[in-house]
CSV table of C-alpha atoms in Angstrom, one decimal:
chain,number,residue,atom,x,y,z
N,185,UNK,CA,-35.2,56.2,-88.9
N,186,UNK,CA,-37.6,54.6,-86.2
N,187,UNK,CA,-39.2,51.2,-87.3
N,188,UNK,CA,-42.9,52.2,-87.0
N,189,UNK,CA,-43.7,48.5,-87.4
N,190,UNK,CA,-41.6,47.3,-84.1
N,191,UNK,CA,-42.5,50.2,-82.1
N,192,UNK,CA,-46.1,49.6,-82.9
N,193,UNK,CA,-45.8,45.7,-82.0
N,194,UNK,CA,-44.0,46.8,-78.8
N,195,UNK,CA,-46.6,49.2,-77.6
N,196,UNK,CA,-49.3,46.7,-78.3
N,197,UNK,CA,-47.8,44.1,-76.2
N,198,UNK,CA,-47.4,46.1,-73.2
N,199,UNK,CA,-50.9,47.9,-73.7
N,200,UNK,CA,-52.3,44.3,-73.4
N,201,UNK,CA,-50.0,43.8,-70.4
N,202,UNK,CA,-51.4,46.8,-68.6
N,203,UNK,CA,-55.0,47.0,-69.9
N,204,UNK,CA,-56.3,46.2,-66.4
N,205,UNK,CA,-55.0,49.9,-65.3
N,206,UNK,CA,-56.4,51.8,-68.5
N,207,UNK,CA,-59.8,50.4,-69.4
N,208,UNK,CA,-61.7,50.6,-66.3
N,209,UNK,CA,-63.1,54.2,-65.8
N,210,UNK,CA,-63.0,55.4,-62.6
N,211,UNK,CA,-66.1,57.6,-62.8
N,212,UNK,CA,-68.4,54.5,-63.5
N,213,UNK,CA,-67.2,52.2,-60.6
N,214,UNK,CA,-66.7,52.3,-57.0
N,215,UNK,CA,-63.8,50.0,-56.9
N,216,UNK,CA,-61.5,49.0,-59.8
N,217,UNK,CA,-59.7,45.7,-60.1
N,218,UNK,CA,-56.1,46.9,-59.6
N,219,UNK,CA,-56.7,48.8,-56.5
N,220,UNK,CA,-56.8,45.6,-54.4
N,221,UNK,CA,-53.4,44.9,-55.9
N,222,UNK,CA,-51.9,48.2,-54.9
N,223,UNK,CA,-53.3,49.3,-51.6
N,224,UNK,CA,-50.2,51.3,-50.6
N,225,UNK,CA,-50.6,53.0,-53.9
N,226,UNK,CA,-54.2,53.8,-53.6
N,227,UNK,CA,-53.6,54.8,-49.7
N,228,UNK,CA,-51.2,57.5,-51.5
N,229,UNK,CA,-53.6,58.6,-54.0
N,230,UNK,CA,-56.4,59.3,-51.8
N,231,UNK,CA,-54.1,61.4,-49.5
N,232,UNK,CA,-53.3,63.8,-52.3
N,233,UNK,CA,-55.0,67.1,-52.1
N,234,UNK,CA,-57.2,68.4,-55.1
N,235,UNK,CA,-54.6,70.8,-55.8
N,236,UNK,CA,-51.7,68.0,-55.9
N,237,UNK,CA,-54.1,65.8,-58.2
N,238,UNK,CA,-54.2,68.7,-60.6
N,239,UNK,CA,-50.7,69.2,-60.7
N,240,UNK,CA,-50.0,65.6,-61.4
N,241,UNK,CA,-52.6,65.5,-64.0
N,242,UNK,CA,-50.9,68.3,-65.8
N,243,UNK,CA,-47.3,66.8,-65.4
N,244,UNK,CA,-46.4,63.5,-67.0
N,245,UNK,CA,-43.3,63.4,-65.8
N,246,UNK,CA,-44.2,64.1,-62.1
N,247,UNK,CA,-46.9,61.7,-62.4
N,248,UNK,CA,-44.6,59.1,-63.8
N,249,UNK,CA,-42.3,59.5,-60.8
N,250,UNK,CA,-45.1,59.4,-58.6
N,251,UNK,CA,-46.6,56.3,-59.8
N,252,UNK,CA,-44.3,54.4,-62.0
N,253,UNK,CA,-42.3,52.1,-59.6
N,254,UNK,CA,-45.8,50.7,-58.6
N,255,UNK,CA,-47.0,49.7,-62.1
N,256,UNK,CA,-44.5,47.3,-64.4
N,257,UNK,CA,-44.3,48.4,-67.7
N,258,UNK,CA,-45.4,51.9,-67.5
N,259,UNK,CA,-41.8,53.2,-67.8
N,260,UNK,CA,-41.5,51.4,-70.9
N,261,UNK,CA,-44.5,52.6,-72.3
N,262,UNK,CA,-43.4,56.3,-71.9
N,263,UNK,CA,-40.3,55.6,-73.6
N,264,UNK,CA,-41.9,53.8,-76.6
N,265,UNK,CA,-44.5,56.9,-76.9
N,266,UNK,CA,-42.0,59.5,-77.1
N,267,UNK,CA,-41.9,61.1,-80.3
N,268,UNK,CA,-39.1,63.5,-81.9
N,269,UNK,CA,-39.9,66.8,-83.1
N,270,UNK,CA,-40.2,66.8,-86.9
N,271,UNK,CA,-37.9,69.1,-88.9
N,272,UNK,CA,-39.5,72.3,-89.3
N,273,UNK,CA,-38.6,75.2,-92.1
N,274,UNK,CA,-38.1,79.1,-91.4
N,275,UNK,CA,-41.0,80.5,-92.6
N,276,UNK,CA,-41.3,84.3,-93.8
N,277,UNK,CA,-42.6,86.6,-90.9
N,278,UNK,CA,-46.2,88.0,-91.3
N,279,UNK,CA,-47.7,91.1,-89.7
N,280,UNK,CA,-50.0,90.6,-87.0
N,281,UNK,CA,-52.8,91.9,-89.1
N,282,UNK,CA,-52.5,88.9,-91.0
N,283,UNK,CA,-53.8,86.7,-88.2
N,284,UNK,CA,-56.1,88.9,-86.4
N,285,UNK,CA,-59.2,87.5,-85.1
N,286,UNK,CA,-57.3,84.2,-84.8
N,287,UNK,CA,-56.8,82.8,-81.2
N,288,UNK,CA,-53.2,83.2,-80.2
N,289,UNK,CA,-52.9,79.4,-79.6
N,290,UNK,CA,-54.5,78.7,-82.7
N,291,UNK,CA,-52.3,80.8,-84.7
N,292,UNK,CA,-49.0,79.0,-82.8
N,293,UNK,CA,-50.7,75.6,-84.0
N,294,UNK,CA,-51.0,76.9,-87.5
N,295,UNK,CA,-47.8,78.5,-87.8
N,296,UNK,CA,-45.8,75.1,-86.2
N,297,UNK,CA,-47.9,73.0,-88.8
N,298,UNK,CA,-47.3,75.1,-91.7
N,299,UNK,CA,-43.4,75.0,-90.7
N,300,UNK,CA,-43.8,71.0,-90.9
N,301,UNK,CA,-45.0,71.1,-94.4
N,302,UNK,CA,-43.0,71.3,-97.5
N,303,UNK,CA,-43.5,73.6,-100.6
N,304,UNK,CA,-44.0,70.9,-103.0
N,305,UNK,CA,-45.5,73.1,-105.7
N,306,UNK,CA,-48.6,70.9,-105.7
N,307,UNK,CA,-52.2,72.1,-105.4
N,308,UNK,CA,-53.4,72.0,-101.8
N,309,UNK,CA,-56.7,70.6,-100.3
N,310,UNK,CA,-57.3,71.5,-96.7
N,311,UNK,CA,-59.7,68.9,-95.0
N,312,UNK,CA,-62.2,70.0,-92.5
N,313,UNK,CA,-60.9,73.4,-92.8
N,314,UNK,CA,-63.0,75.4,-90.4
N,315,UNK,CA,-62.5,79.2,-91.6
N,316,UNK,CA,-59.6,77.9,-93.4
N,317,UNK,CA,-56.9,79.6,-91.6
N,318,UNK,CA,-54.2,77.0,-92.3
N,319,UNK,CA,-54.9,77.1,-96.1
N,320,UNK,CA,-55.0,80.7,-96.1
N,321,UNK,CA,-51.5,80.9,-94.6
N,322,UNK,CA,-50.2,78.0,-96.7
N,323,UNK,CA,-51.4,79.9,-99.7
N,324,UNK,CA,-49.7,82.9,-98.7
N,325,UNK,CA,-46.5,81.3,-98.0
N,326,UNK,CA,-46.4,79.0,-101.3
N,327,UNK,CA,-48.8,80.7,-103.7
N,328,UNK,CA,-50.2,77.4,-104.4
N,329,UNK,CA,-54.1,76.9,-105.3
N,330,UNK,CA,-56.1,76.0,-102.3
N,331,UNK,CA,-59.1,74.0,-102.1
N,332,UNK,CA,-60.7,73.9,-98.5
N,333,UNK,CA,-63.7,71.5,-97.7
N,334,UNK,CA,-65.8,72.3,-94.5
N,335,UNK,CA,-69.2,71.2,-93.4
N,336,UNK,CA,-70.5,74.2,-91.6
N,337,UNK,CA,-71.6,77.0,-94.3
N,338,UNK,CA,-71.1,79.9,-92.2
N,339,UNK,CA,-67.4,78.9,-92.0
N,340,UNK,CA,-67.2,78.5,-95.6
N,341,UNK,CA,-68.5,81.8,-96.1
N,342,UNK,CA,-66.4,83.6,-93.8
N,343,UNK,CA,-63.2,81.7,-95.7
N,344,UNK,CA,-64.3,82.7,-99.1
N,345,UNK,CA,-64.9,86.4,-98.0
N,346,UNK,CA,-61.4,86.8,-96.6
N,347,UNK,CA,-59.9,85.1,-99.4
N,348,UNK,CA,-62.0,87.5,-101.8
N,349,UNK,CA,-60.7,90.6,-99.7
N,350,UNK,CA,-57.2,89.6,-99.7
N,351,UNK,CA,-57.1,88.4,-103.4
N,352,UNK,CA,-55.9,84.9,-102.1
N,353,UNK,CA,-56.3,81.8,-104.4
N,354,UNK,CA,-58.3,79.9,-101.9
N,355,UNK,CA,-61.9,78.3,-102.7
N,356,UNK,CA,-63.9,76.9,-99.7
N,357,UNK,CA,-66.6,74.3,-100.5
N,358,UNK,CA,-69.5,73.2,-98.1
N,359,UNK,CA,-68.9,69.6,-98.4
N,360,UNK,CA,-69.6,66.6,-95.8
N,361,UNK,CA,-66.4,64.9,-95.9
N,362,UNK,CA,-68.2,61.5,-94.8
N,363,UNK,CA,-70.3,61.7,-98.3
N,364,UNK,CA,-69.5,60.5,-101.7
N,365,UNK,CA,-69.0,64.2,-103.0
N,366,UNK,CA,-65.8,64.7,-101.1
N,367,UNK,CA,-64.4,61.9,-103.5
N,368,UNK,CA,-64.6,64.6,-106.3
N,369,UNK,CA,-62.0,66.8,-104.6
N,370,UNK,CA,-59.2,64.1,-104.1
N,371,UNK,CA,-56.7,64.0,-106.7
N,372,UNK,CA,-53.2,62.1,-107.2
N,373,UNK,CA,-51.2,65.3,-107.8
N,374,UNK,CA,-51.9,67.0,-104.6
N,375,UNK,CA,-50.8,67.9,-101.1
N,376,UNK,CA,-53.5,67.3,-98.5
N,377,UNK,CA,-53.4,68.9,-95.0
N,378,UNK,CA,-55.5,68.2,-91.9
N,379,UNK,CA,-55.3,70.1,-88.7
N,380,UNK,CA,-57.2,68.5,-86.0
N,381,UNK,CA,-59.7,66.3,-88.1
N,382,UNK,CA,-61.7,64.4,-85.7
N,383,UNK,CA,-62.0,60.5,-85.7
N,384,UNK,CA,-63.8,59.2,-88.5
N,385,UNK,CA,-63.2,62.4,-90.6
N,386,UNK,CA,-59.4,62.1,-91.0
N,387,UNK,CA,-59.8,58.2,-91.2
N,388,UNK,CA,-62.1,59.2,-94.6
N,389,UNK,CA,-59.2,61.0,-95.6
N,390,UNK,CA,-56.7,58.7,-95.1
N,391,UNK,CA,-58.8,55.9,-97.0
N,392,UNK,CA,-59.4,58.3,-99.8
N,393,UNK,CA,-55.8,59.4,-99.9
N,394,UNK,CA,-54.7,55.8,-100.3
N,395,UNK,CA,-57.3,54.9,-102.6
N,396,UNK,CA,-56.3,58.1,-105.1
N,397,UNK,CA,-52.3,57.7,-104.9
N,398,UNK,CA,-52.3,61.2,-103.4
N,399,UNK,CA,-48.7,62.3,-103.5
N,400,UNK,CA,-48.5,64.2,-100.1
N,401,UNK,CA,-50.5,64.1,-96.7
N,402,UNK,CA,-49.9,66.0,-93.7
N,403,UNK,CA,-52.3,64.9,-90.9
N,404,UNK,CA,-52.4,66.0,-87.2
N,405,UNK,CA,-55.3,63.5,-85.9
N,406,UNK,CA,-57.8,64.6,-83.0
N,407,UNK,CA,-60.6,63.0,-81.1
N,408,UNK,CA,-60.5,59.3,-82.0
N,409,UNK,CA,-63.5,58.6,-80.1
N,410,UNK,CA,-65.7,60.6,-82.3
N,411,UNK,CA,-67.3,57.7,-84.4
N,412,UNK,CA,-70.4,55.9,-85.4
N,413,UNK,CA,-69.4,52.6,-83.9
N,414,UNK,CA,-68.4,51.8,-80.6
N,415,UNK,CA,-65.8,49.4,-81.6
N,416,UNK,CA,-62.6,50.7,-83.0
N,417,UNK,CA,-61.6,49.0,-86.4
N,418,UNK,CA,-57.7,49.2,-87.2
N,419,UNK,CA,-56.9,50.8,-90.3
N,420,UNK,CA,-53.7,49.1,-91.2
N,421,UNK,CA,-53.2,45.2,-91.7
N,422,UNK,CA,-50.7,45.2,-89.1
N,423,UNK,CA,-53.3,46.9,-86.5
N,424,UNK,CA,-55.7,44.3,-87.6
N,425,UNK,CA,-53.7,41.7,-86.7
N,426,UNK,CA,-53.0,42.9,-83.3
N,427,UNK,CA,-55.0,41.5,-80.4
N,428,UNK,CA,-55.9,44.9,-79.2
N,429,UNK,CA,-59.7,45.9,-78.9
N,430,UNK,CA,-60.7,49.7,-78.1
N,431,UNK,CA,-63.8,51.0,-77.6
N,432,UNK,CA,-65.0,54.7,-77.5
N,433,UNK,CA,-64.5,55.2,-73.9
N,434,UNK,CA,-60.7,53.8,-74.2
N,435,UNK,CA,-60.2,55.8,-77.4
N,436,UNK,CA,-61.4,59.2,-75.4
N,437,UNK,CA,-58.5,58.3,-72.9
N,438,UNK,CA,-56.0,59.1,-75.6
N,439,UNK,CA,-57.4,62.7,-75.8
N,440,UNK,CA,-58.3,63.5,-72.2
N,441,UNK,CA,-55.0,65.9,-71.8
N,442,UNK,CA,-56.0,69.3,-72.7
N,443,UNK,CA,-54.4,72.8,-72.2
N,444,UNK,CA,-55.6,73.9,-68.9
N,445,UNK,CA,-59.1,75.7,-69.2
N,446,UNK,CA,-60.0,78.8,-67.3
N,447,UNK,CA,-61.0,78.8,-63.7
N,448,UNK,CA,-64.6,79.2,-64.6
N,449,UNK,CA,-64.6,76.3,-66.7
N,450,UNK,CA,-63.0,74.2,-64.2
N,451,UNK,CA,-65.4,75.1,-61.4
N,452,UNK,CA,-68.3,74.3,-63.7
N,453,UNK,CA,-66.6,71.1,-64.6
N,454,UNK,CA,-65.9,70.2,-61.0
N,455,UNK,CA,-69.7,70.8,-59.8
N,456,UNK,CA,-71.3,69.1,-62.4
N,457,UNK,CA,-69.1,65.7,-62.2
N,458,UNK,CA,-69.5,66.0,-58.3
N,459,UNK,CA,-73.2,66.3,-58.8
N,460,UNK,CA,-73.3,63.5,-61.4
N,461,UNK,CA,-71.6,61.4,-58.7
N,462,UNK,CA,-73.8,62.2,-56.2
N,463,UNK,CA,-76.9,61.5,-58.3
N,464,UNK,CA,-75.5,58.1,-59.3
N,465,UNK,CA,-74.6,57.3,-55.5
N,466,UNK,CA,-78.3,58.3,-55.0
N,467,UNK,CA,-79.7,56.0,-57.8
N,468,UNK,CA,-77.6,52.9,-56.8
N,469,UNK,CA,-79.3,53.3,-53.4
N,470,UNK,CA,-82.8,53.7,-54.9
N,471,UNK,CA,-82.4,50.7,-57.5
N,472,UNK,CA,-80.5,48.4,-54.9
N,473,UNK,CA,-77.6,48.5,-57.8
N,474,UNK,CA,-74.1,48.3,-58.0
N,475,UNK,CA,-74.2,49.8,-61.7
N,476,UNK,CA,-73.3,53.2,-63.1
N,477,UNK,CA,-76.5,55.0,-64.6
N,478,UNK,CA,-75.0,56.9,-67.4
N,479,UNK,CA,-76.4,60.2,-68.4
N,480,UNK,CA,-76.1,62.7,-71.4
N,481,UNK,CA,-73.9,65.7,-71.5
N,482,UNK,CA,-75.6,68.5,-69.7
N,483,UNK,CA,-75.3,72.2,-70.6
N,484,UNK,CA,-72.9,74.1,-68.4
N,485,UNK,CA,-76.1,76.1,-66.9
N,486,UNK,CA,-76.6,73.2,-64.9
N,487,UNK,CA,-73.5,73.7,-62.7
N,488,UNK,CA,-75.7,76.7,-61.5
N,489,UNK,CA,-78.5,74.6,-60.3
N,490,UNK,CA,-78.8,73.3,-56.8
N,491,UNK,CA,-78.3,69.6,-56.0
N,492,UNK,CA,-81.8,68.8,-55.8
N,493,UNK,CA,-82.7,70.5,-58.9
N,494,UNK,CA,-80.1,68.7,-60.8
N,495,UNK,CA,-81.1,65.3,-59.2
N,496,UNK,CA,-84.8,65.9,-60.3
N,497,UNK,CA,-83.8,66.8,-63.9
N,498,UNK,CA,-81.7,63.7,-64.1
N,499,UNK,CA,-84.3,61.5,-62.8
N,500,UNK,CA,-86.7,62.9,-65.4
N,501,UNK,CA,-84.1,62.1,-68.0
N,502,UNK,CA,-83.8,58.4,-66.9
N,503,UNK,CA,-87.5,57.9,-66.0
N,504,UNK,CA,-86.7,57.3,-62.5
N,505,UNK,CA,-89.2,57.9,-59.4
N,506,UNK,CA,-87.3,59.6,-56.5
N,507,UNK,CA,-88.4,58.9,-52.9
N,508,UNK,CA,-90.7,61.8,-51.4
N,509,UNK,CA,-88.0,62.2,-48.6
N,510,UNK,CA,-84.2,62.6,-49.7
N,511,UNK,CA,-81.4,63.5,-47.7
N,512,UNK,CA,-79.8,65.9,-50.5
N,513,UNK,CA,-76.9,67.1,-48.2
N,514,UNK,CA,-75.9,63.4,-47.5
N,515,UNK,CA,-75.8,62.5,-51.3
N,516,UNK,CA,-74.3,66.0,-52.3
N,517,UNK,CA,-71.7,65.2,-49.7
N,518,UNK,CA,-71.2,61.7,-51.2
N,519,UNK,CA,-70.6,63.1,-54.8
N,520,UNK,CA,-67.9,65.4,-53.7
N,521,UNK,CA,-66.1,62.9,-52.0
N,522,UNK,CA,-66.5,60.6,-55.0
N,523,UNK,CA,-65.2,63.2,-57.0
N,524,UNK,CA,-62.0,63.6,-54.9
N,525,UNK,CA,-61.5,60.0,-55.1
N,526,UNK,CA,-62.1,59.4,-58.9
N,527,UNK,CA,-59.8,62.3,-59.7
N,528,UNK,CA,-57.0,60.9,-57.9
N,529,UNK,CA,-57.6,57.0,-59.0
N,530,UNK,CA,-58.0,58.7,-62.7
N,531,UNK,CA,-54.2,59.5,-62.6
N,532,UNK,CA,-53.0,55.8,-63.1
N,533,UNK,CA,-55.3,55.7,-66.1
N,534,UNK,CA,-53.6,59.0,-67.3
N,535,UNK,CA,-50.6,57.4,-67.7
N,536,UNK,CA,-51.4,55.6,-70.5
N,537,UNK,CA,-53.0,58.6,-72.7
N,538,UNK,CA,-50.0,58.9,-74.7
N,539,UNK,CA,-49.0,55.5,-75.4
N,540,UNK,CA,-52.8,55.0,-76.6
N,541,UNK,CA,-52.5,58.2,-78.7
N,542,UNK,CA,-49.5,57.1,-80.3
N,543,UNK,CA,-50.9,53.7,-80.9
N,544,UNK,CA,-53.6,55.0,-82.9
N,545,UNK,CA,-51.2,57.2,-84.8
N,546,UNK,CA,-49.0,54.4,-85.9
N,547,UNK,CA,-51.9,52.6,-86.8
N,548,UNK,CA,-52.7,55.4,-89.3
N,549,UNK,CA,-49.0,55.7,-90.3
N,550,UNK,CA,-48.6,51.9,-91.1
N,551,UNK,CA,-51.8,52.0,-93.2
N,552,UNK,CA,-49.9,54.5,-95.3
N,553,UNK,CA,-46.7,52.9,-95.2
N,554,UNK,CA,-48.2,49.3,-96.4
N,555,UNK,CA,-49.6,51.4,-99.5
N,556,UNK,CA,-46.0,52.5,-100.5
N,557,UNK,CA,-45.7,55.8,-98.7
N,558,UNK,CA,-42.4,57.0,-97.1
N,559,UNK,CA,-44.0,58.1,-93.4
N,560,UNK,CA,-42.6,60.2,-90.7
N,561,UNK,CA,-44.4,60.4,-87.2
N,562,UNK,CA,-43.2,62.9,-84.9
N,563,UNK,CA,-44.7,66.3,-83.2
N,564,UNK,CA,-44.9,69.2,-84.8
N,565,UNK,CA,-45.3,71.6,-81.8
N,566,UNK,CA,-44.8,71.6,-78.0
N,567,UNK,CA,-47.8,70.0,-75.8
N,568,UNK,CA,-48.3,73.5,-74.2
N,569,UNK,CA,-49.5,74.7,-77.5
N,570,UNK,CA,-51.7,71.7,-78.0
N,571,UNK,CA,-51.5,68.1,-76.6
N,572,UNK,CA,-52.7,67.0,-79.9
N,573,UNK,CA,-49.4,67.4,-81.5
N,574,UNK,CA,-48.6,64.3,-83.4
N,575,UNK,CA,-48.3,64.9,-87.2
N,576,UNK,CA,-48.1,62.2,-89.6
N,577,UNK,CA,-46.4,63.1,-92.9
N,578,UNK,CA,-46.5,60.8,-96.0
N,579,UNK,CA,-44.9,61.2,-99.3
N,580,UNK,CA,-45.6,59.0,-102.4
N,581,UNK,CA,-42.7,58.8,-105.0
N,582,UNK,CA,-43.8,60.1,-108.2
N,583,UNK,CA,-44.3,58.0,-111.2
């Protein structure tokens, strides 16, 4: 069995040693600190075509081969952040009608997650359940009583209607899991499951589970950066003693890897980011500043706007007065050039996505271990089904 404490300590040390590569966000800076130390690597990265950059961003092994020799510690980090697949049980087949209406990849995730859970005969609680597809499937498999908690009233209604139509012992409740009301649903003799509960939502579950000494927890964390405070507060005592601080931007690095989006979404993303960078070049010149000007997320419809319309809108948002005459073509071209450069430079930061994510998962696992749980951390499905494939399993011995 992997020594989680030792693995966590080694990851901590190496992440601290390599922090100059993963802390700065290329989108915000014209020059990153490490670039002066690796001029040949920068030249090689800038020589990549956009297609090659996209391929390397999706293929960690190829990216490692391309960059690792230039950066000390990356090979060791990759090895330390490799997690083994967890044992899976053979599940009874279900007809396609059972998961009709469910996106195919979502069904694959649920099926793999369920195969990693055990038939404990305990009542089930599904945390941040959505339409409670997972709870519905686990109830079908194990005939256990399922309680589901979900904030969205419409999703709660859909889950309860489906349960009633199928005569399934599942009851969904509209609950903000960050509220005190959520405590009422936590029991000691219970198995709690959470598939991709975001940030503070799954952290809340961990704290309540420990407080109530819940027998079993199966948690696949997601979106660690979705939280109220900018600075991350480690959950475990060992994490609190580690000299590694993380802010929201650095937490977001852990979940930047996604299953490839459709061509339309990719085009919209590229155009929006290119225009944002073009506007940033413009505002730097106007303000005579070398500081990045952050903007709120903009709807995809702005990808259809002209560059001039986009900049005028951004200027309004930031209360910035633009000159009467602007060479829009010049700044649009600068934005496109910056996008290609940023995409290439960001490949270095991408090497640290998984190590940071595993460090965060181990912090959660160590919290449980420190409270007397037997804990396993591994993967419940291949990354092409979901890159957020880490599962934390925790069992507390019965009294």
